[in-house]
Every structure is written in C-alpha cells, then in structure tokens.
Short mmCIF file of C-alpha atoms in Angstrom, two decimals:
data_model
loop_
_atom_site.label_atom_id
_atom_site.label_comp_id
_atom_site.label_asym_id
_atom_site.label_seq_id
_atom_site.Cartn_x
_atom_site.Cartn_y
_atom_site.Cartn_z
CA GLU A 85 100.27 111.29 135.13
CA ALA A 86 98.36 109.35 131.89
CA GLN A 87 99.10 105.82 132.06
CA VAL A 88 98.33 102.15 131.52
CA THR A 89 99.70 99.78 134.07
CA GLN A 90 100.00 96.14 134.28
CA ASN A 91 100.84 93.37 136.95
CA PRO A 92 102.80 91.62 137.25
CA ARG A 93 105.47 92.53 134.74
CA TYR A 94 107.23 89.10 134.99
CA LEU A 95 105.97 85.98 135.81
CA ILE A 96 107.14 82.49 135.92
CA THR A 97 104.27 79.65 136.25
CA VAL A 98 103.87 76.16 135.61
CA THR A 99 101.53 74.53 133.28
CA GLY A 100 97.82 74.55 134.49
CA LYS A 101 98.03 77.13 137.19
CA LYS A 102 95.36 79.66 136.71
CA LEU A 103 96.77 83.35 136.42
CA THR A 104 95.52 86.60 136.15
CA VAL A 105 97.32 89.83 134.60
CA THR A 106 95.75 92.82 135.47
CA CYS A 107 95.76 96.06 133.50
CA SER A 108 94.61 99.47 134.70
CA GLN A 109 94.10 102.98 133.12
CA ASN A 110 93.37 106.16 134.50
CA MET A 111 92.57 108.14 131.59
CA ASN A 112 88.61 107.10 131.22
CA HIS A 113 89.11 105.37 128.21
CA GLU A 114 86.23 103.32 126.75
CA TYR A 115 88.35 100.80 124.42
CA MET A 116 91.04 98.39 125.98
CA SER A 117 92.58 95.63 124.37
CA TRP A 118 95.24 92.75 125.13
CA TYR A 119 97.96 91.84 122.74
CA ARG A 120 100.85 89.17 122.98
CA GLN A 121 103.96 89.57 121.11
CA ASP A 122 106.26 86.68 119.80
CA PRO A 123 109.42 86.96 118.00
CA GLY A 124 108.56 86.71 114.24
CA LEU A 125 105.29 87.18 114.71
CA GLY A 126 104.77 90.61 115.68
CA LEU A 127 101.91 91.84 118.09
CA ARG A 128 98.55 90.14 117.92
CA GLN A 129 95.14 91.08 119.53
CA ILE A 130 94.12 88.46 122.04
CA TYR A 131 90.74 90.15 123.25
CA TYR A 132 89.39 93.71 123.33
CA SER A 133 86.71 95.62 125.23
CA MET A 134 85.00 98.59 123.29
CA ASN A 135 83.21 99.52 126.98
CA VAL A 136 82.14 97.91 130.48
CA GLU A 137 80.82 94.55 129.91
CA VAL A 138 81.51 94.29 126.00
CA THR A 139 84.01 92.30 125.12
CA ASP A 140 85.06 90.48 121.99
CA LYS A 141 87.79 88.09 120.40
CA GLY A 142 90.61 89.09 118.77
CA ASP A 143 92.75 87.35 116.25
CA VAL A 144 94.37 84.78 119.31
CA PRO A 145 91.88 84.30 121.86
CA GLU A 146 92.49 80.51 122.42
CA GLY A 147 93.31 80.17 126.08
CA TYR A 148 92.32 83.43 127.37
CA LYS A 149 89.41 85.13 128.98
CA VAL A 150 88.85 88.48 130.12
CA SER A 151 86.24 90.65 131.97
CA ARG A 152 85.25 94.56 131.92
CA LYS A 153 83.26 95.07 134.92
CA GLU A 154 84.70 98.64 135.51
CA LYS A 155 85.94 101.15 132.98
CA ARG A 156 89.30 101.48 134.41
CA ASN A 157 90.36 97.64 134.79
CA PHE A 158 90.57 94.78 131.86
CA PRO A 159 92.01 91.76 133.41
CA LEU A 160 93.64 89.07 131.41
CA ILE A 161 92.84 85.43 132.85
CA LEU A 162 94.68 82.13 131.70
CA GLU A 163 92.51 79.43 133.12
CA SER A 164 95.03 76.73 132.59
CA PRO A 165 98.47 78.18 131.23
CA SER A 166 100.29 76.23 128.62
CA PRO A 167 103.91 76.57 127.63
CA ASN A 168 103.14 77.96 124.24
CA GLN A 169 101.29 81.00 125.99
CA THR A 170 104.65 82.02 127.18
CA SER A 171 105.14 85.52 125.46
CA LEU A 172 105.25 89.17 126.27
CA TYR A 173 101.73 90.64 126.64
CA PHE A 174 100.52 94.41 126.46
CA CYS A 175 97.68 96.08 127.31
CA ALA A 176 96.32 98.97 125.47
CA SER A 177 93.50 101.61 125.98
CA ARG A 178 92.40 104.32 123.67
CA GLY A 179 89.22 106.92 124.36
CA ASP A 180 86.47 107.10 122.09
CA ALA A 181 86.91 110.71 121.59
CA SER A 182 90.51 110.59 120.56
CA PRO A 183 90.04 111.37 116.88
CA SER A 184 93.72 110.47 116.13
CA TYR A 185 93.24 106.39 116.96
CA GLU A 186 96.10 107.06 119.37
CA GLN A 187 96.41 103.90 121.60
CA TYR A 188 98.32 103.96 124.90
CA PHE A 189 100.03 100.85 125.94
CA GLY A 190 101.22 99.36 129.27
CA PRO A 191 104.79 98.25 130.10
CA GLY A 192 104.26 94.71 129.14
CA THR A 193 104.15 91.45 131.10
CA ARG A 194 106.47 88.65 130.64
CA LEU A 195 105.14 85.44 131.11
CA THR A 196 106.87 82.29 131.02
CA VAL A 197 104.98 78.88 131.43
CA THR A 198 107.00 75.53 132.18
CA ASP B 96 93.87 97.16 106.42
CA ALA B 97 96.28 97.52 103.58
CA LYS B 98 99.71 96.13 103.57
CA THR B 99 102.92 97.67 104.24
CA THR B 100 106.23 97.33 103.47
CA GLN B 101 109.55 98.64 105.41
CA PRO B 102 113.15 98.14 105.51
CA THR B 103 114.26 95.60 107.93
CA SER B 104 116.91 98.38 109.50
CA MET B 105 118.68 101.44 109.33
CA ASP B 106 121.43 103.27 110.68
CA CYS B 107 121.64 106.81 111.78
CA ALA B 108 124.36 109.19 113.43
CA GLU B 109 123.53 110.60 116.47
CA GLY B 110 122.33 114.31 115.78
CA ARG B 111 121.23 113.32 112.18
CA ALA B 112 117.99 113.05 110.61
CA ALA B 113 116.47 109.89 110.46
CA ASN B 114 114.25 109.22 107.42
CA LEU B 115 112.33 105.95 107.68
CA PRO B 116 110.42 104.93 104.41
CA CYS B 117 107.12 103.13 104.42
CA ASN B 118 105.56 101.72 101.03
CA HIS B 119 101.72 101.44 101.03
CA SER B 120 101.06 101.05 97.45
CA THR B 121 97.28 99.44 98.31
CA ILE B 122 96.27 102.06 100.72
CA SER B 123 92.68 102.95 99.98
CA GLY B 124 91.31 106.49 99.94
CA ASN B 125 89.86 106.35 103.62
CA GLU B 126 93.11 104.80 105.08
CA TYR B 127 95.47 106.69 107.15
CA VAL B 128 99.17 106.18 107.78
CA TYR B 129 100.10 105.90 111.46
CA TRP B 130 103.39 105.41 112.75
CA TYR B 131 104.46 103.96 116.40
CA ARG B 132 107.65 102.91 117.67
CA GLN B 133 108.79 100.26 120.18
CA ILE B 134 111.70 100.60 122.34
CA HIS B 135 113.21 97.22 123.54
CA SER B 136 110.26 95.01 124.85
CA GLN B 137 108.62 98.49 126.18
CA GLY B 138 104.88 99.15 125.04
CA PRO B 139 104.42 100.47 121.62
CA GLN B 140 104.36 104.24 121.46
CA TYR B 141 102.27 106.00 119.14
CA ILE B 142 104.37 108.96 117.11
CA ILE B 143 102.01 110.37 114.45
CA HIS B 144 99.44 109.81 111.74
CA GLY B 145 97.79 111.51 108.43
CA LEU B 146 95.72 111.32 105.65
CA LYS B 147 97.22 113.12 103.14
CA ASN B 148 98.94 116.23 104.19
CA ASN B 149 102.19 116.29 105.83
CA GLU B 150 102.12 116.31 109.53
CA THR B 151 104.22 117.17 112.25
CA ASN B 152 104.41 117.18 115.91
CA GLU B 153 106.66 117.29 118.83
CA MET B 154 108.44 114.03 118.17
CA ALA B 155 108.76 113.43 114.17
CA SER B 156 107.16 114.68 110.80
CA LEU B 157 105.32 112.59 108.30
CA ILE B 158 105.79 113.14 104.68
CA ILE B 159 102.92 111.60 102.45
CA THR B 160 103.83 111.49 98.77
CA GLU B 161 100.86 112.88 96.56
CA ASP B 162 99.47 109.34 95.47
CA ARG B 163 99.77 108.00 99.08
CA LYS B 164 101.69 105.19 97.92
CA SER B 165 104.42 105.90 100.25
CA SER B 166 105.51 107.83 103.31
CA THR B 167 108.42 108.82 105.41
CA LEU B 168 108.79 109.60 108.90
CA ILE B 169 111.40 111.96 109.63
CA LEU B 170 113.32 112.22 113.22
CA PRO B 171 114.89 115.35 112.64
CA HIS B 172 117.65 115.21 115.29
CA ALA B 173 118.03 111.29 116.33
CA THR B 174 119.16 110.70 119.78
CA LEU B 175 120.46 107.17 121.06
CA ARG B 176 116.99 106.97 122.67
CA ASP B 177 115.58 107.05 119.52
CA THR B 178 117.07 103.34 118.88
CA ALA B 179 113.69 101.42 118.22
CA VAL B 180 111.72 99.40 116.17
CA TYR B 181 109.47 101.92 113.92
CA TYR B 182 105.98 100.50 112.72
CA CYS B 183 104.17 101.91 109.98
CA ILE B 184 100.27 101.11 109.70
CA VAL B 185 97.69 101.76 107.56
CA ARG B 186 94.12 101.61 108.50
CA VAL B 187 90.44 103.16 108.50
CA LEU B 188 89.86 105.87 111.28
CA ASN B 189 87.66 104.43 114.04
CA GLN B 190 87.38 100.95 112.38
CA ALA B 191 85.31 98.52 114.57
CA GLY B 192 87.52 96.25 116.73
CA THR B 193 90.47 98.68 116.54
CA ALA B 194 93.15 96.02 116.39
CA LEU B 195 96.17 97.49 115.04
CA ILE B 196 98.51 95.27 112.63
CA PHE B 197 102.13 95.40 113.46
CA GLY B 198 104.40 93.95 110.90
CA LYS B 199 108.11 93.54 111.37
CA GLY B 200 109.00 97.32 111.27
CA THR B 201 111.95 98.77 110.99
CA THR B 202 115.00 98.62 113.54
CA LEU B 203 116.49 101.91 113.77
CA SER B 204 119.96 102.28 115.43
CA VAL B 205 121.15 105.44 116.47
CA SER B 206 124.87 105.35 117.36
CA SER B 207 127.18 108.42 118.55
#
C-alpha cells in the first residue's frame, strides 16, 4: 500500500530536549516536505526537499532542521524544542512524474512541548 | 498563488449532493484549481484538480465557471465519512517549492 508514515504519532516532551520525528514514504517520490498545523493559522510549510541531499526552507523554518540522506526518509529534527513548537505536524510527498500535483500526507504527529 | 474564498461551514444530509463553492476571482491563466480535504486531525487528502474543463473522478466532480473565477466541488452522494474540512487551492502546476497554501477551508457536516 502506498503510504507516508510518521513516528511517533504522539509525543510529549520538555523544553530543550532534542527530538526527531521520522517520515518515510514507499512511493519512490522525489519531493518531500514538512508542515505544521495550528488553530487559526492553517498548514504552514517548514522545510521541503526536492531530492536526496537537496533541502530548502519553507515559510516557518526557525527552530527546525531536516536531512535527506535517503530518498524514502525525511526526518524533522528539533534541536532544542520550545513550547511554541507545540503543534500538529504533517509530512507529505509527491513524485516528480505526477502531473496532478497530488501530494500524499502522513497521518500526523501531535507534539506537545512543556 | 491566487487567493480563494470559501464559506466557513456547510451542512448536508446524508445521501444528498454536497456542493462546495470557491471563489478565486484573481486566478491567473496558468493556475489550476485543487481541492483537498482533511478529516479531523488526519493528513489532508487530495480530491481533484482542474484547469478549465469540468473534471470527475471516483470521489467528486469539479465544475469551473467559464471565466474561471469560481468553482464548485460536488460530492454526489455525501456520507457521514465525508464530514471534513474542504480546502480549495489555486496554484501553478509544478511551481518550484511546491508548498500548498491551505486557507481556512469549508467545514462540511454531513448528518443522517
């Protein structure tokens, strides 16, 4: 089954404790991205990657890092989480060959930073 | 990307057609209309997209006006599982950066 998976699905952590949210897709997609969703603000893009070793900032990159060492994985790293990073996070992927611009989203990771 | 305007919420009876409107009066000639939906706290799901012509797939139909300034997403036989927030997005195909800009969308409530 074609899918985007994220882990963990739920995480409660404390300020300053480094964490990584993993994202993996099994569709051989070139493009992957991370969004965060907050009430009243909608979904906002954090980082995106056009292919392996190619990453770029989205609209709200501050406080986040990403890496793309393999095509299927695109982890989101919070080196020193703060309470304002409490949010619902989504990973998405899309194939370059997809003419429809259809993006596949993961199930989401709900992060709480206390 | 062009700005879109959607009603905040709509209700629909189960089994009836749900017609969700979207205004995009500043749409450019090379911008497509996309629809996604998000069922409570799940990842957004692609529904359909179009440029000028009406489109239909297994999930929905998309009707775009001749002047392309508005469109309507039609769920022909709404079910309870169609209760979700529906987002209308307009953007250029294959635009670099590929960020989808989700507005507030329309919350569709389907009831029995």
